[in-house]
mmCIF file of C-alpha atoms and ligand atoms in Angstrom:
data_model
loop_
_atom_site.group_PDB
_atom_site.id
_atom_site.type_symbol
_atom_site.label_atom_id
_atom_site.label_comp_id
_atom_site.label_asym_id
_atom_site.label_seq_id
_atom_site.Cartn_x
_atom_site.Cartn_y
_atom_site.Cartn_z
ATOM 1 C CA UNK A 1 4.449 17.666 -4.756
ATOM 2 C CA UNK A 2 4.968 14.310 -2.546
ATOM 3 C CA UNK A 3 3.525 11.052 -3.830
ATOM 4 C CA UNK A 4 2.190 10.308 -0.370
ATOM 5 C CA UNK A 5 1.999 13.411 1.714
ATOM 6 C CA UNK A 6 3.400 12.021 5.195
ATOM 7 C CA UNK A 7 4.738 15.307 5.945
ATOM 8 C CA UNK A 8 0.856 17.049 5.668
ATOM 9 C CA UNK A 9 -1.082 14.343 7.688
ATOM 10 C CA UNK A 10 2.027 14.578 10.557
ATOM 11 C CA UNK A 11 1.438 18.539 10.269
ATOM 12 C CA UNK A 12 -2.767 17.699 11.225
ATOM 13 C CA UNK A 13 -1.922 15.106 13.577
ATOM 14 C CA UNK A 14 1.134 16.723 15.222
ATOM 15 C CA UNK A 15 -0.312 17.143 18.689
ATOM 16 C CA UNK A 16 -2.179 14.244 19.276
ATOM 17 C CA UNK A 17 0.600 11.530 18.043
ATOM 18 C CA UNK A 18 3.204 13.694 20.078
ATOM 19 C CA UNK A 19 0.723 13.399 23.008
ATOM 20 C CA UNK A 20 0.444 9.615 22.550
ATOM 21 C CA UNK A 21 3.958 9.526 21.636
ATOM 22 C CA UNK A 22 4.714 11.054 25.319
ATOM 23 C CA UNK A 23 2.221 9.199 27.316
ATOM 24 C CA UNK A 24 4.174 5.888 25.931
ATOM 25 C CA UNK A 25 7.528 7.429 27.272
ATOM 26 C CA UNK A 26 6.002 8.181 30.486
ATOM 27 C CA UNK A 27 4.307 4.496 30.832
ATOM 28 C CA UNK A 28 7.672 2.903 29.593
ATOM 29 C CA UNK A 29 5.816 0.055 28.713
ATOM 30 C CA UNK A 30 7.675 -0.339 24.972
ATOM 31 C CA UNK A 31 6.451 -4.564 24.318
ATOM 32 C CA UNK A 32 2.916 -4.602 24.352
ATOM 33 C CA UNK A 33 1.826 -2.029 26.388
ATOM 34 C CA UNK A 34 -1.784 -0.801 26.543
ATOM 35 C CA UNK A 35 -1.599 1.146 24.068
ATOM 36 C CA UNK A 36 -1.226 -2.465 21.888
ATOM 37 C CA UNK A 37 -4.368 -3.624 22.853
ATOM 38 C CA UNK A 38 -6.785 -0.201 23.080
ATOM 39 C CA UNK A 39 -5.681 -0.382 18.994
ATOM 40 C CA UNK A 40 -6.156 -4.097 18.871
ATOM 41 C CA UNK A 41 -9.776 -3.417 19.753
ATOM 42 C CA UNK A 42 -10.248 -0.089 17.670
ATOM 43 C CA UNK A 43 -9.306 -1.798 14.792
ATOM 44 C CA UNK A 44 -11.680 -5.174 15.215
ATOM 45 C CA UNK A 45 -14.495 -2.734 15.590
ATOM 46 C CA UNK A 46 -13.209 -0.183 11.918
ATOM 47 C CA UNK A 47 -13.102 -4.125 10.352
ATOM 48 C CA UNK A 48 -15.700 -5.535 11.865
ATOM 49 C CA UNK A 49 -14.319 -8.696 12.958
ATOM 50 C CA UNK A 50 -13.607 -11.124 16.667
ATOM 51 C CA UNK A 51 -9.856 -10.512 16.241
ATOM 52 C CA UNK A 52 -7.277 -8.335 15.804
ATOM 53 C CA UNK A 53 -3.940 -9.212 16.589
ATOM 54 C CA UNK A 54 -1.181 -7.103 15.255
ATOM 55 C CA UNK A 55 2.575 -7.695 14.903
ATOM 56 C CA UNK A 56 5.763 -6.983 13.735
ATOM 57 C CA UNK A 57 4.981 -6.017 9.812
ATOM 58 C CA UNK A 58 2.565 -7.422 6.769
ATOM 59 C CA UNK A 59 4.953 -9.983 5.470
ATOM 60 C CA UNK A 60 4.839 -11.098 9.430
ATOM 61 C CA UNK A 61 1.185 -11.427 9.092
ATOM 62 C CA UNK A 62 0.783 -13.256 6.128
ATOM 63 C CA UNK A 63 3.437 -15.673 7.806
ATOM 64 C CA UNK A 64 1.031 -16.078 10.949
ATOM 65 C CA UNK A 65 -1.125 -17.083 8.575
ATOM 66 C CA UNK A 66 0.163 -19.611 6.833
ATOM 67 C CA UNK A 67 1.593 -21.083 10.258
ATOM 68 C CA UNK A 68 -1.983 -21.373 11.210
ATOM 69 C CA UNK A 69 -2.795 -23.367 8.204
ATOM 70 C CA UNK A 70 -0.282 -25.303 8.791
ATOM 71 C CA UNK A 71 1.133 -24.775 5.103
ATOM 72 C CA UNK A 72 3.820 -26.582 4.414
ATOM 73 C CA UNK A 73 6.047 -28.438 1.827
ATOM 74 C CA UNK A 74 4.335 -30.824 -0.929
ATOM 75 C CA UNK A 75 1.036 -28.031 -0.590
ATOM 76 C CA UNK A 76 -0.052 -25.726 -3.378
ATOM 77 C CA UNK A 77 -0.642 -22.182 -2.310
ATOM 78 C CA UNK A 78 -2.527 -20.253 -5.070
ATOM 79 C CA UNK A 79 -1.902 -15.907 -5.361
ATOM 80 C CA UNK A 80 -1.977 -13.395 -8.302
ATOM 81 C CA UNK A 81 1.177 -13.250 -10.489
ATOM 82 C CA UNK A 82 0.632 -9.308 -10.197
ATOM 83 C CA UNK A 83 1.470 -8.244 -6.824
ATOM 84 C CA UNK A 84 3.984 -7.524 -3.846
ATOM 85 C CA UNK A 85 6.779 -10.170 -3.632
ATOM 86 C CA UNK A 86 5.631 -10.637 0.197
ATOM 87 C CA UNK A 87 2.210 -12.529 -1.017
ATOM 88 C CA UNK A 88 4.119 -15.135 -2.829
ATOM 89 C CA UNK A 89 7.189 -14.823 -0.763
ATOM 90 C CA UNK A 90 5.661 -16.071 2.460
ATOM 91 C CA UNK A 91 4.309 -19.846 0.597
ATOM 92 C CA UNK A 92 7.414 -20.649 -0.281
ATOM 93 C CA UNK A 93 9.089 -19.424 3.161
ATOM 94 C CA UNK A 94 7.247 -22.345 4.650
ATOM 95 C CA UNK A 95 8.396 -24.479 2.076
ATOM 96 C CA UNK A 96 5.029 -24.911 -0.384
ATOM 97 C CA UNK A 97 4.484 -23.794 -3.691
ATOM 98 C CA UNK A 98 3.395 -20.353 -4.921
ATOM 99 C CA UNK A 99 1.014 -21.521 -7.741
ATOM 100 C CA UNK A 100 0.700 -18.123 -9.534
ATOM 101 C CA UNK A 101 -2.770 -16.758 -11.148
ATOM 102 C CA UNK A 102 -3.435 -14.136 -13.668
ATOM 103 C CA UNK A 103 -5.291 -10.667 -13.027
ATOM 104 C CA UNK A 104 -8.456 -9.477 -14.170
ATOM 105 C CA UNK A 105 -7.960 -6.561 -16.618
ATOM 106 C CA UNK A 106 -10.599 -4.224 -15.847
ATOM 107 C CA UNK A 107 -9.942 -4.252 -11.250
ATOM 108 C CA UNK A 108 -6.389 -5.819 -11.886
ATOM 109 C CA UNK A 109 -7.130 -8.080 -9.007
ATOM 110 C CA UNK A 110 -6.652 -12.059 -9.059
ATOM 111 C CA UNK A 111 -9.222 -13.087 -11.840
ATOM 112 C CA UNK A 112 -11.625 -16.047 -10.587
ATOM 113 C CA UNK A 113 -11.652 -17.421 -13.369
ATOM 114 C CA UNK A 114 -7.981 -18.531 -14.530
ATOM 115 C CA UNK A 115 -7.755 -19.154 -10.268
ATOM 116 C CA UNK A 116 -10.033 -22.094 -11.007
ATOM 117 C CA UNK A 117 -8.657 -23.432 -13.734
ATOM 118 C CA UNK A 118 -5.050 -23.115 -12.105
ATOM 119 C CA UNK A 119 -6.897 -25.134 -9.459
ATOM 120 C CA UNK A 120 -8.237 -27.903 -11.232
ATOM 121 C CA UNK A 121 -4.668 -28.150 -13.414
ATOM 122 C CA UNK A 122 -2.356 -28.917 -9.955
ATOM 123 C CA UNK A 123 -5.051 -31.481 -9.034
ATOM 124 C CA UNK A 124 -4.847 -33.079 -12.704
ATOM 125 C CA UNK A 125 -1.051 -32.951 -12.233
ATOM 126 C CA UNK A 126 -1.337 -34.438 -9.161
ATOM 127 C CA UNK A 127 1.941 -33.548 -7.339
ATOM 128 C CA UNK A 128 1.188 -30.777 -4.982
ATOM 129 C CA UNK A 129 -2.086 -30.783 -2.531
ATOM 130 C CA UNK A 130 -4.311 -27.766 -2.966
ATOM 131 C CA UNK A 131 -4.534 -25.792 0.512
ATOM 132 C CA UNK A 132 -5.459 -22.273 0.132
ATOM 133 C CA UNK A 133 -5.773 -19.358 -1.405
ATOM 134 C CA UNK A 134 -4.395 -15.701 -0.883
ATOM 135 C CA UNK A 135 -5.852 -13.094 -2.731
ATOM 136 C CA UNK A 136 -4.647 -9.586 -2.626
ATOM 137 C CA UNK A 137 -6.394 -5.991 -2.745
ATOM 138 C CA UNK A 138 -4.286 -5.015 -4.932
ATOM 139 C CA UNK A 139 -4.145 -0.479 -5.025
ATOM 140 C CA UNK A 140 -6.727 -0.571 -2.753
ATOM 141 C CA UNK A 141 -9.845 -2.334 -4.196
ATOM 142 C CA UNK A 142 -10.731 -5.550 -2.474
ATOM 143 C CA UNK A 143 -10.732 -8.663 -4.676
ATOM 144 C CA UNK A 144 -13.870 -10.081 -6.133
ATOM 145 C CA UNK A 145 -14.809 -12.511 -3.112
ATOM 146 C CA UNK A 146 -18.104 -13.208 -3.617
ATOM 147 C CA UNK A 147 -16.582 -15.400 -6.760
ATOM 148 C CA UNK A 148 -13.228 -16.148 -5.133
ATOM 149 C CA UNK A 149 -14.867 -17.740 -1.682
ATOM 150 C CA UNK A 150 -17.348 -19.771 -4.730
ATOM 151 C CA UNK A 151 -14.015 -21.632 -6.007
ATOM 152 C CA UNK A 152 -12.322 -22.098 -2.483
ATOM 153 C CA UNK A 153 -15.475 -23.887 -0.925
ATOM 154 C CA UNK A 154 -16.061 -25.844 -4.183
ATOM 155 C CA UNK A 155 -12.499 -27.474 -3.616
ATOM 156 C CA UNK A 156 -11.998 -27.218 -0.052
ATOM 157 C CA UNK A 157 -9.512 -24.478 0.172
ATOM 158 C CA UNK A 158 -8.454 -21.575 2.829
ATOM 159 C CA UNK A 159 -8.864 -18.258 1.962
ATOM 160 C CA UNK A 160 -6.478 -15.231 3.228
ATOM 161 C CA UNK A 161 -7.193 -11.683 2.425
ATOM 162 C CA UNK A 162 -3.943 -9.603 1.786
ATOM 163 C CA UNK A 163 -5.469 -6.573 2.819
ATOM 164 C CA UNK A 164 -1.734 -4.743 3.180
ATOM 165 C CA UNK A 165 -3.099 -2.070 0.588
ATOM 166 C CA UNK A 166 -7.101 -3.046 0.888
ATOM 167 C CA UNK A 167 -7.336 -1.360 4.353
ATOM 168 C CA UNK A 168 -10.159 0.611 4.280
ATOM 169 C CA UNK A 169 -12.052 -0.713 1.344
ATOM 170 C CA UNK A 170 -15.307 -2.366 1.410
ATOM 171 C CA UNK A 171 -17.691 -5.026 -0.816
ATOM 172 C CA UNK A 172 -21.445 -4.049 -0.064
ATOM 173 C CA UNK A 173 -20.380 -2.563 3.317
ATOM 174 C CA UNK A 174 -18.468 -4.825 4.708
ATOM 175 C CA UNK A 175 -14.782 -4.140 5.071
ATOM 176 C CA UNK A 176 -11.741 -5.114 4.039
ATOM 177 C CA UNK A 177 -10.012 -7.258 6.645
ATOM 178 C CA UNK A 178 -13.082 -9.039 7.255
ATOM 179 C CA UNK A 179 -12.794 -11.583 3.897
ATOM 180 C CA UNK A 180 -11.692 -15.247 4.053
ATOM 181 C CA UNK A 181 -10.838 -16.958 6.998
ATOM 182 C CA UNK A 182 -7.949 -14.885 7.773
ATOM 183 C CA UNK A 183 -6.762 -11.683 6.517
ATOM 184 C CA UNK A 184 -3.875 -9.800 6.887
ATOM 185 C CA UNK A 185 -2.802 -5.788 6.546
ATOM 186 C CA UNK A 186 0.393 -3.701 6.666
ATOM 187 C CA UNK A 187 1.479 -0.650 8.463
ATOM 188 C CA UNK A 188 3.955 0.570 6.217
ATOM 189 C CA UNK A 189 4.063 4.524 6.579
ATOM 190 C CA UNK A 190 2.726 4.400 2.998
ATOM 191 C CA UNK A 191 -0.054 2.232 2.823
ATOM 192 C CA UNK A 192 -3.298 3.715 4.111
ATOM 193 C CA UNK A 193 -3.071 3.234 6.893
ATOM 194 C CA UNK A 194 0.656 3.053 7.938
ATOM 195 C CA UNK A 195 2.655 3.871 11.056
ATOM 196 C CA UNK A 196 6.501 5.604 11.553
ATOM 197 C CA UNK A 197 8.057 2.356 10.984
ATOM 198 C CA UNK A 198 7.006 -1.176 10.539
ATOM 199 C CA UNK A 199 3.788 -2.914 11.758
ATOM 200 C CA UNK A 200 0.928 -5.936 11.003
ATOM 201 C CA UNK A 201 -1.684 -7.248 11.904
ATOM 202 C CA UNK A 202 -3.994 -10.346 11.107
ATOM 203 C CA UNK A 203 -8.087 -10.341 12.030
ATOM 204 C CA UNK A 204 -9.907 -13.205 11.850
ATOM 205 C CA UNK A 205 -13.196 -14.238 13.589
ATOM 206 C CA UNK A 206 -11.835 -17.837 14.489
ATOM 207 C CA UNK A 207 -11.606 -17.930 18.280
ATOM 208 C CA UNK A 208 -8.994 -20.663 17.511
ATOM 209 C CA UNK A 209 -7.123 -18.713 15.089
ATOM 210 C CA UNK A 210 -6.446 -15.727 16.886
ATOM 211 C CA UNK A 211 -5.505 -18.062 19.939
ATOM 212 C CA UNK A 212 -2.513 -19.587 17.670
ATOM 213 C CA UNK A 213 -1.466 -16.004 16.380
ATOM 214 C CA UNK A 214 -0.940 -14.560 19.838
ATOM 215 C CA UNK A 215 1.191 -17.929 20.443
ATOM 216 C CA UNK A 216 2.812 -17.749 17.144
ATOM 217 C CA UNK A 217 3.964 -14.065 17.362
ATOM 218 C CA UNK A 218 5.660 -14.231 21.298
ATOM 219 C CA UNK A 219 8.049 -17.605 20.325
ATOM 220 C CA UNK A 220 4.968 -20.335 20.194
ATOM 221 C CA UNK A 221 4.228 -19.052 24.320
ATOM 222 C CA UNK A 222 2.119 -21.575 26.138
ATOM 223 C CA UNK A 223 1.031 -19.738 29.772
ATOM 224 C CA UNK A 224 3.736 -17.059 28.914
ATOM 225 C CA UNK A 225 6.669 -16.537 26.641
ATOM 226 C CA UNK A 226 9.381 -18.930 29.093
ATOM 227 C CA UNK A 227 6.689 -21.631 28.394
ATOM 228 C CA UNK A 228 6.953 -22.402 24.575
ATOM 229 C CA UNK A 229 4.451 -25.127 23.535
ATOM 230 C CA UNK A 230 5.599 -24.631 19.348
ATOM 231 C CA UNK A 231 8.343 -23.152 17.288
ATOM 232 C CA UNK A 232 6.887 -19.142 17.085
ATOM 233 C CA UNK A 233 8.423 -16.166 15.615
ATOM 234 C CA UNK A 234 8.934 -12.442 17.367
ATOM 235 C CA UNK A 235 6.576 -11.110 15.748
ATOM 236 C CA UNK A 236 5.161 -7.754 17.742
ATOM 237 C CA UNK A 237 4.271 -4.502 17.307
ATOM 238 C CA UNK A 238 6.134 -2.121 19.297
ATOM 239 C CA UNK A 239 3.786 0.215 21.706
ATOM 240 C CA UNK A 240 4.798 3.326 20.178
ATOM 241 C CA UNK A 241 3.649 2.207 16.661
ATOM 242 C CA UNK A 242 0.608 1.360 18.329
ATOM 243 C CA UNK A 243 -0.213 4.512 20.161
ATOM 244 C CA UNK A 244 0.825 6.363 16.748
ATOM 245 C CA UNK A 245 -1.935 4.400 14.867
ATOM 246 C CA UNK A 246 -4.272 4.821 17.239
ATOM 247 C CA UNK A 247 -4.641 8.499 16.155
ATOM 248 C CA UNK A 248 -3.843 8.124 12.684
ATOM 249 C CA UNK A 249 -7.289 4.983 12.585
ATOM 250 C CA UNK A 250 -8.900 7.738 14.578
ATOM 251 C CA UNK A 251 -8.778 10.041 11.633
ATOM 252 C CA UNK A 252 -8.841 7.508 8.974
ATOM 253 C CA UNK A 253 -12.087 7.753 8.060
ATOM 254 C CA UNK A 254 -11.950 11.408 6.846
ATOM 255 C CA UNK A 255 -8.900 10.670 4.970
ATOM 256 C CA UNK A 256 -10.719 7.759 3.072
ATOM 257 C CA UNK A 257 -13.613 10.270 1.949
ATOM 258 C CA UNK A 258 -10.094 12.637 0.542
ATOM 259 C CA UNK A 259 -8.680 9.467 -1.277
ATOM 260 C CA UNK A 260 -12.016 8.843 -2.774
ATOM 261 C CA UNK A 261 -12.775 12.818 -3.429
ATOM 262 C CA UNK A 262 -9.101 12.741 -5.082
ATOM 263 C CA UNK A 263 -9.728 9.426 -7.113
ATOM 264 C CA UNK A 264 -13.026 11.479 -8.571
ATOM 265 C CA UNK A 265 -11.095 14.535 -9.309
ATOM 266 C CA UNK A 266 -8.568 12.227 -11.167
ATOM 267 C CA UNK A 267 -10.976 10.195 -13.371
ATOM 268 C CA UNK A 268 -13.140 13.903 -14.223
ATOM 269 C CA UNK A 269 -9.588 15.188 -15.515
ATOM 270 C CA UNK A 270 -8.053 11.832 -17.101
ATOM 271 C CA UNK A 271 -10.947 9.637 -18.388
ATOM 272 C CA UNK A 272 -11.121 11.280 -21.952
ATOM 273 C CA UNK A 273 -7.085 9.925 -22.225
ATOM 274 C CA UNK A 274 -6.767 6.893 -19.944
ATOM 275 C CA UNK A 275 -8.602 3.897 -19.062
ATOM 276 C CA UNK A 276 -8.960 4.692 -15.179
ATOM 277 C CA UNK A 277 -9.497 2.378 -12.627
ATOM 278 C CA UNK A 278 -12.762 0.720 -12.442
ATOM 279 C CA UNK A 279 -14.659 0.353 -9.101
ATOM 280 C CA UNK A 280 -16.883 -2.218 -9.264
ATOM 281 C CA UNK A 281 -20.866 -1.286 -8.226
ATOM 282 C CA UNK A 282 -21.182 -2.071 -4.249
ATOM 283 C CA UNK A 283 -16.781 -1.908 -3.965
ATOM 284 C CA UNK A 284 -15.213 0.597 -2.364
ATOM 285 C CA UNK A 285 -11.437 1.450 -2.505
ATOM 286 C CA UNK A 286 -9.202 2.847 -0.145
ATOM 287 C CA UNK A 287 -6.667 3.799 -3.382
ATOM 288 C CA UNK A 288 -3.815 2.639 -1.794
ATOM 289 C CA UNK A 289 -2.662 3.483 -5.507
ATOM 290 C CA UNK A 290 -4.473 5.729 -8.259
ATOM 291 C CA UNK A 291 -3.224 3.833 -11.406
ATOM 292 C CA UNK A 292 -3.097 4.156 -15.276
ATOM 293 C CA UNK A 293 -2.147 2.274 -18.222
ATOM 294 C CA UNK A 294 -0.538 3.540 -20.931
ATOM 295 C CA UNK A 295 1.599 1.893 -24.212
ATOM 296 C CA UNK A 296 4.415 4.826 -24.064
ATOM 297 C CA UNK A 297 4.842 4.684 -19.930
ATOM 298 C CA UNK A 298 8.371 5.989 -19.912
ATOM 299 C CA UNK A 299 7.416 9.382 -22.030
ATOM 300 C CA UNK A 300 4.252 9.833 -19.720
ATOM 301 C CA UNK A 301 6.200 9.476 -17.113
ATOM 302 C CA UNK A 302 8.554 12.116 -17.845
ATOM 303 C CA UNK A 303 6.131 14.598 -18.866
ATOM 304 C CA UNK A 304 4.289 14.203 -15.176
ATOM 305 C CA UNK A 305 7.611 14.342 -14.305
ATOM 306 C CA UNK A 306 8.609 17.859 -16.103
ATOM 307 C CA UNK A 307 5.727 19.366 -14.421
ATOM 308 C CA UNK A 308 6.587 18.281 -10.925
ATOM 309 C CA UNK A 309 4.622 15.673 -10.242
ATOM 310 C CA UNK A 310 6.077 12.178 -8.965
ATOM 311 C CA UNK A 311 5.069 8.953 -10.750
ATOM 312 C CA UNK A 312 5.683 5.477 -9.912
ATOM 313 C CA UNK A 313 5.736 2.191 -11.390
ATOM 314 C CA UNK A 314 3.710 -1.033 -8.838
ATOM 315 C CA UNK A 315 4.875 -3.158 -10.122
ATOM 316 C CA UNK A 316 7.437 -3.792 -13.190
ATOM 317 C CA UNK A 317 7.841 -7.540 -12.460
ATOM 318 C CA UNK A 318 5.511 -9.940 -12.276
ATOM 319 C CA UNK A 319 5.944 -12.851 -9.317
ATOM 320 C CA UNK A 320 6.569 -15.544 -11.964
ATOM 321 C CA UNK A 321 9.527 -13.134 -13.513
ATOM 322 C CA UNK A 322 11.039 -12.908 -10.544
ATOM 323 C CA UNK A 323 14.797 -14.197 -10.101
ATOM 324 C CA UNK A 324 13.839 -16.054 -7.045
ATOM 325 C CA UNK A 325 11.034 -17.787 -8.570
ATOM 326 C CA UNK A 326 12.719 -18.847 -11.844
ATOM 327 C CA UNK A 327 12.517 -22.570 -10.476
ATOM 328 C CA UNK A 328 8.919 -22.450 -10.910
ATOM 329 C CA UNK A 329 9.431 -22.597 -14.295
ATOM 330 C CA UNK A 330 7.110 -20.161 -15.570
ATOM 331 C CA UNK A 331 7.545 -18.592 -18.979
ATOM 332 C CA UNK A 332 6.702 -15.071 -20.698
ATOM 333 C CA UNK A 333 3.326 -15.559 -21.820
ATOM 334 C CA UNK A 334 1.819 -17.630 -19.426
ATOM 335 C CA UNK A 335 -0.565 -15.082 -17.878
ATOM 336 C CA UNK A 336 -0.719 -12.276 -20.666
ATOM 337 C CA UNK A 337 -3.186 -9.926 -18.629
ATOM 338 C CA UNK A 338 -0.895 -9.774 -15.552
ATOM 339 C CA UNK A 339 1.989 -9.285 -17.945
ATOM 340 C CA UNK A 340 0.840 -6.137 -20.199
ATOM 341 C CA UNK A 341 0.060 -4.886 -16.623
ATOM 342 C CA UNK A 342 3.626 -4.621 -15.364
ATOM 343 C CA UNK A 343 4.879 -3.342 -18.690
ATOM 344 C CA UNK A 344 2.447 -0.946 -18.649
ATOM 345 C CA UNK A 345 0.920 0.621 -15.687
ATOM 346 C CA UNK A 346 2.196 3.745 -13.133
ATOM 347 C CA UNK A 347 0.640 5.244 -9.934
ATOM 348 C CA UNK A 348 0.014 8.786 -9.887
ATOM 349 C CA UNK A 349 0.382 10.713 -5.999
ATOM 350 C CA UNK A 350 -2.684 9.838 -3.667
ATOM 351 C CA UNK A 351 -2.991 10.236 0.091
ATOM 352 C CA UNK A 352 -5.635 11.986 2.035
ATOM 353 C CA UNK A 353 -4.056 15.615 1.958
ATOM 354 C CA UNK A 354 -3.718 16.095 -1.638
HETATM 355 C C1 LIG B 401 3.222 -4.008 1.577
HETATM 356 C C2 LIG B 401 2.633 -5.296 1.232
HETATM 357 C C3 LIG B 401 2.931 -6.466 1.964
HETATM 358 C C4 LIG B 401 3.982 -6.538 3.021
HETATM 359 O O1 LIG B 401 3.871 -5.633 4.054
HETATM 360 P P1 LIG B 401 5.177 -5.207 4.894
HETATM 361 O O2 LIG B 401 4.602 -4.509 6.085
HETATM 362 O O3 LIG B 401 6.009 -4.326 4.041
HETATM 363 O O4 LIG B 401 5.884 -6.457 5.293
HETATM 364 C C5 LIG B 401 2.283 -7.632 1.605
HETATM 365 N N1 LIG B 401 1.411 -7.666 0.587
HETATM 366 C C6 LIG B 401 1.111 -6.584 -0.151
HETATM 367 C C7 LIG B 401 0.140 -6.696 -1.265
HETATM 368 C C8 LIG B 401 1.735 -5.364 0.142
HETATM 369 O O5 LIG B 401 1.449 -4.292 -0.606
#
C-alpha cells in the first residue's frame, strides 16, 4: 500500500498526460508555452479568482508574495508555529521576522485567537512593524478566515493564504486560493494537486498584484525580460508541468469526492479510538493529510506498520524548534497546543485512488 498512490492516478491518466506530454515535444515551446497559460486560466476559473499566475514551486510563490508586499527587514510577519518550514522560511528570506502563532486544537490550523494577542504584544513591544499575515491550510482544511480577515482589518494587516496543501478545499463554497489578498499553492507531486516535478502558483484578484508577479517571476521584466525595471527572481513553471496539470485539474474534481469518500470511511472505522479530524460546518477539505493523535505514536505506528500500511509523521518540529530559528528566541512551552501536536500526531495514506 502507497501513502499517496502516484503510480494509480498515472495508470488512469496515462493517455491523456502522454498525449499532452507529446503535443509539448512537438510545439517545443518548453518556457511558457501555451500550454502555461490554457492552465493559468483553468485554474482562475476551479478558484474562482482574476489571477493565476504560476511559477517555479510553492516556496517561490509565497516569495512573490511577500515581494509584492514589499516585506522587508524591521516588519513583523505573523504564521502558525505548526507548519511547513517554507511558510516561515520565506519572512525571514526577505529579511523580516517570522512572529510565530499557536494552532487551534480541534482544525490544527493557526488559532485567531493567540494570532491577536501575538499581534497586539509586537505592537506593545514596539520594535518590529506589523505587516501581514500568512495563514496556512494546514492537511487540507482551509483556516478559519472569516475570524482571521476580522484581526487583519482591525490592525491593518495583509493576508496570504498558504494554500500549498488547501487546494481544493472550500469555506461556504468558496475555494481555497481565493482567501486574503494573495494566496499561494504548491505542485509538489504529493500535494493534491501536484505535478512530475516542481511547480507554484499565486491567485489573487488585484489587477496590480498579478501585474508585479508576472514581473517578479521573469527577472523584474519591464516590456520583456532584456528590460528589467526591479530586482525579480526566475521563477516559472516549465510547459510540460503545465500541460501535465492540465489533465490532472481536469480530473481533480472526482478525486476530491475519493479523498472525502476515504476521509468518511476513515472516521466510520477510527472514531471509537481516535479523535479524528474535525471539519468545521460549511468547510470543506481537500485532505491533503488524514491525521490522528495519539500519546504512544511510535507503537501505533509500528503496528500500521506490521500490517503494511505506511504512516507518517507532518510535522515533528515545530517552526519555533527549529535550528534555524533558534535566534528567535522561543522556548518549549510557549505555544503548548502547537507543541503536543508535533509530539503527537501521524498521517495515515490518502489520495484519490485508495
Ligand atoms: C509544500 C508546502 C510549501 C512549499 O511548497 P514547495 O512547492 O515544496 O516549495 C509551502 N507551504 C506549505 C504549507 C506546504 O505544505
Amino acid at each position: 500500500m502507497q501513502f499517496i498512490d502516484l503510480e494509480a492516478q498515472y495508470l488512469h491518466l496515462k493517455d491523456k498526460i502522454n498525449a499532452r506530454i507529446q503535443k509539448v515535444l512537438d510545439h517545443g515551446q518548453y518556457i511558457m508555452g501555451p500550454e502555461v497559460q490554457e492552465l493559468e486560466q483553468k485554474l482562475a476559473e476551479y478558484v474562482g479568482v482574476k489571477h493565476a499566475i504560476t511559477c517555479a514551486n510553492g516556496t517561490d510563490a509565497l516569495t512573490l508574495a511577500m515581494m509584492v508586499l514589499g516585506i522587508k527587514e524591521g516588519d513583523a510577519v505573523f504564521c502558525p508555529t505548526f507548519t511547513f518550514f517554507a511558510t516561515a522560511e520565506v519572512i525571514a528570506y526577505e529579511g523580516a521576522t517570522p512572529v510565530f502563532v499557536d494552532s487551534d486544537a480541534d482544525t490544527f490550523n493557526i488559532c485567531p485567537i493567540d494570532l491577536e494577542k501575538r499581534i497586539q504584544k509586537v505592537i506593545e513591544d514596539g520594535v518590529l512593524t506589523p505587516k501581514a499575515i500568512i495563514a496556512v491550510d494546514l492537511f487540507g482544511l482551509p483556516a478559519n478566515y472569516p475570524e482571521i480577515e476580522k484581526v487583519a482589518k482591525k490592525y491593518s494587516l495583509k493576508l496570504v493564504e498558504d494554500a500549498a496543501q488547501g487546494f481544493g478545499g472550500s469555506i461556504k463554497g468558496k475555494r481555497a486560493g481565493s482567501f486574503g489578498d494573495m494566496a499561494t499553492t504548491s505542485f509538489f507531486p504529493a500535494k493534491p494537486l501536484g505535478c512530475y516535478g516542481d511547480g507554484g502558483a499565486v491567485f489573487t484578484n488585484n489587477d496590480e498584484y498579478a501585474e508585479l508577479i508576472k514581473s517578479y517571476r521573469v527577472h523584474g521584466k519591464g516590456h520583456d525580460k532584456y528590460d528589467n525595471v526591479r530586482i525579480g527572481m526566475n521563477s516559472r513553471l516549465d510547459t510540460i508541468q503545465a500541460a501535465i496539470l492540465i489533465e490532472k485539474l481536469a480530473e481533480f474534481p472526482i478525486e476530491l469526492i475519493n479523498r472525502n469518500r476515504a476521509a468518511k470511511c476513515y472516521e466510520l472505522e477510527l472514531s471509537p479510538m481516535y479523535v479524528t479530524p474535525k471539519v468545521p460546518q460549511h468547510y470543506v477539505s481537500s485532505w491533503a493529510q488524514y491525521t490522528l493523535m495519539s500519546g504512544e505514536r511510535d507503537t501505533v505506528m509500528a503496528a500500521y506498520k506490521d500490517k503494511g500500511i505506511p504512516t507518517f509523521v507532518y510535522y515533528k518540529t515545530c517552526m519555533h524548534q527549529q535550528t534555524a530559528f533558534e535566534y528567535l528566541n522561543y522556548k518549549v512551552g510557549d505555544f503548548p497546543v502547537a507543541e503536543r501536536l508535533a509530539k503527537q500526531v501521524f498521517s495515515l495514506p490518502m489520495h484519490g485512488y485508495l
